[in-house]
Amino acid sequence: TYAQAGPKIEFRADTVDYGTVKKGSDDGKRFFVFTNTGDAPLVISEVKSTCGCTVPSWPKEPIAPGESGKIEVKYNMAPGPIRKTITVHSNAVNYPDGIVPLKLKGTVE
């Protein structure tokens, strides 16, 4: 096997579990922490949410090899179950087309 050259994205966790939270007692902000484990700058071109209830923000500058970054998600804390997917679009070579799905789960009371 050969090691593919290029940027690689490794997330510390691909799911954020809110658990059971009370509306009004939690601002809904969580983070997905990642590291570029490749040998070229990692560029995150876009982070998409499945709905308007989750607003993601991400580093716009390239992440150098060995450096880490984080994607912030802010859920609107609407009561009910949280089952959302955030899609990260990047130039990472270790995922098909550089697309990484991340999940949010939990319950808002």
PDB file of C-alpha atoms in Angstrom:
ATOM      1  CA  THR A   1       0.000   0.000   0.000  1.00  0.00           C
ATOM      2  CA  TYR A   2       1.106   3.547  -0.524  1.00  0.00           C
ATOM      3  CA  ALA A   3       0.493   6.639   1.537  1.00  0.00           C
ATOM      4  CA  GLN A   4      -1.529   9.080  -0.485  1.00  0.00           C
ATOM      5  CA  ALA A   5       0.066  12.507  -0.530  1.00  0.00           C
ATOM      6  CA  GLY A   6      -1.983  15.576   0.228  1.00  0.00           C
ATOM      7  CA  PRO A   7      -4.030  17.057   3.039  1.00  0.00           C
ATOM      8  CA  LYS A   8      -5.873  14.711   5.379  1.00  0.00           C
ATOM      9  CA  ILE A   9      -8.542  15.627   7.897  1.00  0.00           C
ATOM     10  CA  GLU A  10      -8.921  13.685  11.140  1.00  0.00           C
ATOM     11  CA  PHE A  11     -11.712  14.585  13.542  1.00  0.00           C
ATOM     12  CA  ARG A  12     -11.351  13.908  17.244  1.00  0.00           C
ATOM     13  CA  ALA A  13     -14.989  12.781  17.107  1.00  0.00           C
ATOM     14  CA  ASP A  14     -17.480  12.706  14.236  1.00  0.00           C
ATOM     15  CA  THR A  15     -20.526  13.075  16.504  1.00  0.00           C
ATOM     16  CA  VAL A  16     -21.480  15.738  19.018  1.00  0.00           C
ATOM     17  CA  ASP A  17     -23.906  14.406  21.602  1.00  0.00           C
ATOM     18  CA  TYR A  18     -25.785  17.197  23.354  1.00  0.00           C
ATOM     19  CA  GLY A  19     -27.381  14.673  25.685  1.00  0.00           C
ATOM     20  CA  THR A  20     -30.571  16.029  27.241  1.00  0.00           C
ATOM     21  CA  VAL A  21     -30.455  19.794  27.595  1.00  0.00           C
ATOM     22  CA  LYS A  22     -32.998  22.378  28.643  1.00  0.00           C
ATOM     23  CA  LYS A  23     -33.923  25.135  26.232  1.00  0.00           C
ATOM     24  CA  GLY A  24     -32.632  28.450  27.564  1.00  0.00           C
ATOM     25  CA  SER A  25     -29.923  26.882  29.742  1.00  0.00           C
ATOM     26  CA  ASP A  26     -27.610  26.030  26.828  1.00  0.00           C
ATOM     27  CA  ASP A  27     -26.479  28.304  24.004  1.00  0.00           C
ATOM     28  CA  GLY A  28     -26.304  25.359  21.597  1.00  0.00           C
ATOM     29  CA  LYS A  29     -22.652  25.922  20.666  1.00  0.00           C
ATOM     30  CA  ARG A  30     -20.438  22.894  20.181  1.00  0.00           C
ATOM     31  CA  PHE A  31     -17.164  22.229  18.378  1.00  0.00           C
ATOM     32  CA  PHE A  32     -15.760  19.560  16.095  1.00  0.00           C
ATOM     33  CA  VAL A  33     -11.974  19.574  16.520  1.00  0.00           C
ATOM     34  CA  PHE A  34      -9.826  18.325  13.649  1.00  0.00           C
ATOM     35  CA  THR A  35      -6.174  17.973  12.700  1.00  0.00           C
ATOM     36  CA  ASN A  36      -4.536  18.023   9.285  1.00  0.00           C
ATOM     37  CA  THR A  37      -2.617  14.733   9.387  1.00  0.00           C
ATOM     38  CA  GLY A  38      -1.485  15.039   5.767  1.00  0.00           C
ATOM     39  CA  ASP A  39       1.502  16.699   4.149  1.00  0.00           C
ATOM     40  CA  ALA A  40      -0.178  19.630   2.372  1.00  0.00           C
ATOM     41  CA  PRO A  41      -2.391  22.548   3.488  1.00  0.00           C
ATOM     42  CA  LEU A  42      -5.991  21.583   4.229  1.00  0.00           C
ATOM     43  CA  VAL A  43      -8.674  23.887   2.862  1.00  0.00           C
ATOM     44  CA  ILE A  44     -12.261  23.672   4.067  1.00  0.00           C
ATOM     45  CA  SER A  45     -14.308  25.210   1.277  1.00  0.00           C
ATOM     46  CA  GLU A  46     -17.732  24.883   2.838  1.00  0.00           C
ATOM     47  CA  VAL A  47     -19.637  23.423   5.761  1.00  0.00           C
ATOM     48  CA  LYS A  48     -23.294  22.732   5.044  1.00  0.00           C
ATOM     49  CA  SER A  49     -26.102  22.022   7.460  1.00  0.00           C
ATOM     50  CA  THR A  50     -29.198  19.981   6.677  1.00  0.00           C
ATOM     51  CA  CYS A  51     -31.379  22.791   7.991  1.00  0.00           C
ATOM     52  CA  GLY A  52     -31.358  26.452   8.971  1.00  0.00           C
ATOM     53  CA  CYS A  53     -31.554  25.456  12.642  1.00  0.00           C
ATOM     54  CA  THR A  54     -27.819  24.751  12.783  1.00  0.00           C
ATOM     55  CA  VAL A  55     -25.321  27.451  11.859  1.00  0.00           C
ATOM     56  CA  PRO A  56     -21.768  26.222  11.249  1.00  0.00           C
ATOM     57  CA  SER A  57     -18.630  28.342  11.126  1.00  0.00           C
ATOM     58  CA  TRP A  58     -15.161  27.153  10.159  1.00  0.00           C
ATOM     59  CA  PRO A  59     -11.628  28.382   9.572  1.00  0.00           C
ATOM     60  CA  LYS A  60     -11.362  30.089   6.175  1.00  0.00           C
ATOM     61  CA  GLU A  61      -7.554  30.015   6.019  1.00  0.00           C
ATOM     62  CA  PRO A  62      -5.636  26.854   5.039  1.00  0.00           C
ATOM     63  CA  ILE A  63      -4.697  24.562   7.928  1.00  0.00           C
ATOM     64  CA  ALA A  64      -1.018  23.598   7.707  1.00  0.00           C
ATOM     65  CA  PRO A  65       0.093  19.956   8.094  1.00  0.00           C
ATOM     66  CA  GLY A  66       0.116  19.025  11.784  1.00  0.00           C
ATOM     67  CA  GLU A  67      -2.087  21.980  12.732  1.00  0.00           C
ATOM     68  CA  SER A  68      -5.537  21.714  14.254  1.00  0.00           C
ATOM     69  CA  GLY A  69      -8.697  23.706  13.838  1.00  0.00           C
ATOM     70  CA  LYS A  70     -12.308  23.565  14.859  1.00  0.00           C
ATOM     71  CA  ILE A  71     -15.695  23.809  13.292  1.00  0.00           C
ATOM     72  CA  GLU A  72     -18.242  25.540  15.476  1.00  0.00           C
ATOM     73  CA  VAL A  73     -21.879  24.574  15.235  1.00  0.00           C
ATOM     74  CA  LYS A  74     -24.680  26.480  16.896  1.00  0.00           C
ATOM     75  CA  TYR A  75     -27.993  24.690  17.189  1.00  0.00           C
ATOM     76  CA  ASN A  76     -31.117  26.816  17.698  1.00  0.00           C
ATOM     77  CA  MET A  77     -32.179  24.583  20.605  1.00  0.00           C
ATOM     78  CA  ALA A  78     -35.707  23.966  19.322  1.00  0.00           C
ATOM     79  CA  PRO A  79     -37.434  21.516  21.688  1.00  0.00           C
ATOM     80  CA  GLY A  80     -37.384  17.899  20.576  1.00  0.00           C
ATOM     81  CA  PRO A  81     -34.825  15.423  19.321  1.00  0.00           C
ATOM     82  CA  ILE A  82     -31.620  16.668  17.721  1.00  0.00           C
ATOM     83  CA  ARG A  83     -30.703  14.569  14.688  1.00  0.00           C
ATOM     84  CA  LYS A  84     -28.709  16.694  12.291  1.00  0.00           C
ATOM     85  CA  THR A  85     -25.876  16.142   9.848  1.00  0.00           C
ATOM     86  CA  ILE A  86     -23.234  18.719   9.011  1.00  0.00           C
ATOM     87  CA  THR A  87     -21.312  18.138   5.772  1.00  0.00           C
ATOM     88  CA  VAL A  88     -17.724  19.352   5.579  1.00  0.00           C
ATOM     89  CA  HIS A  89     -16.389  20.015   2.063  1.00  0.00           C
ATOM     90  CA  SER A  90     -12.588  20.071   1.888  1.00  0.00           C
ATOM     91  CA  ASN A  91      -9.584  19.144  -0.201  1.00  0.00           C
ATOM     92  CA  ALA A  92      -8.773  16.192   2.099  1.00  0.00           C
ATOM     93  CA  VAL A  93      -7.616  13.099   0.220  1.00  0.00           C
ATOM     94  CA  ASN A  94      -8.643  10.615   2.926  1.00  0.00           C
ATOM     95  CA  TYR A  95     -12.411  10.992   2.305  1.00  0.00           C
ATOM     96  CA  PRO A  96     -14.270  10.528  -0.993  1.00  0.00           C
ATOM     97  CA  ASP A  97     -14.364  13.945  -2.728  1.00  0.00           C
ATOM     98  CA  GLY A  98     -13.075  15.452   0.546  1.00  0.00           C
ATOM     99  CA  ILE A  99     -16.580  15.300   2.029  1.00  0.00           C
ATOM    100  CA  VAL A 100     -16.945  14.403   5.701  1.00  0.00           C
ATOM    101  CA  PRO A 101     -20.340  13.939   7.392  1.00  0.00           C
ATOM    102  CA  LEU A 102     -20.557  14.975  11.045  1.00  0.00           C
ATOM    103  CA  LYS A 103     -23.531  14.312  13.282  1.00  0.00           C
ATOM    104  CA  LEU A 104     -25.347  16.163  16.036  1.00  0.00           C
ATOM    105  CA  LYS A 105     -27.620  14.277  18.387  1.00  0.00           C
ATOM    106  CA  GLY A 106     -29.437  14.785  21.636  1.00  0.00           C
ATOM    107  CA  THR A 107     -32.711  16.072  23.035  1.00  0.00           C
ATOM    108  CA  VAL A 108     -33.890  19.565  23.909  1.00  0.00           C
ATOM    109  CA  GLU A 109     -36.561  19.823  26.602  1.00  0.00           C
TER     110      GLU A 109
END
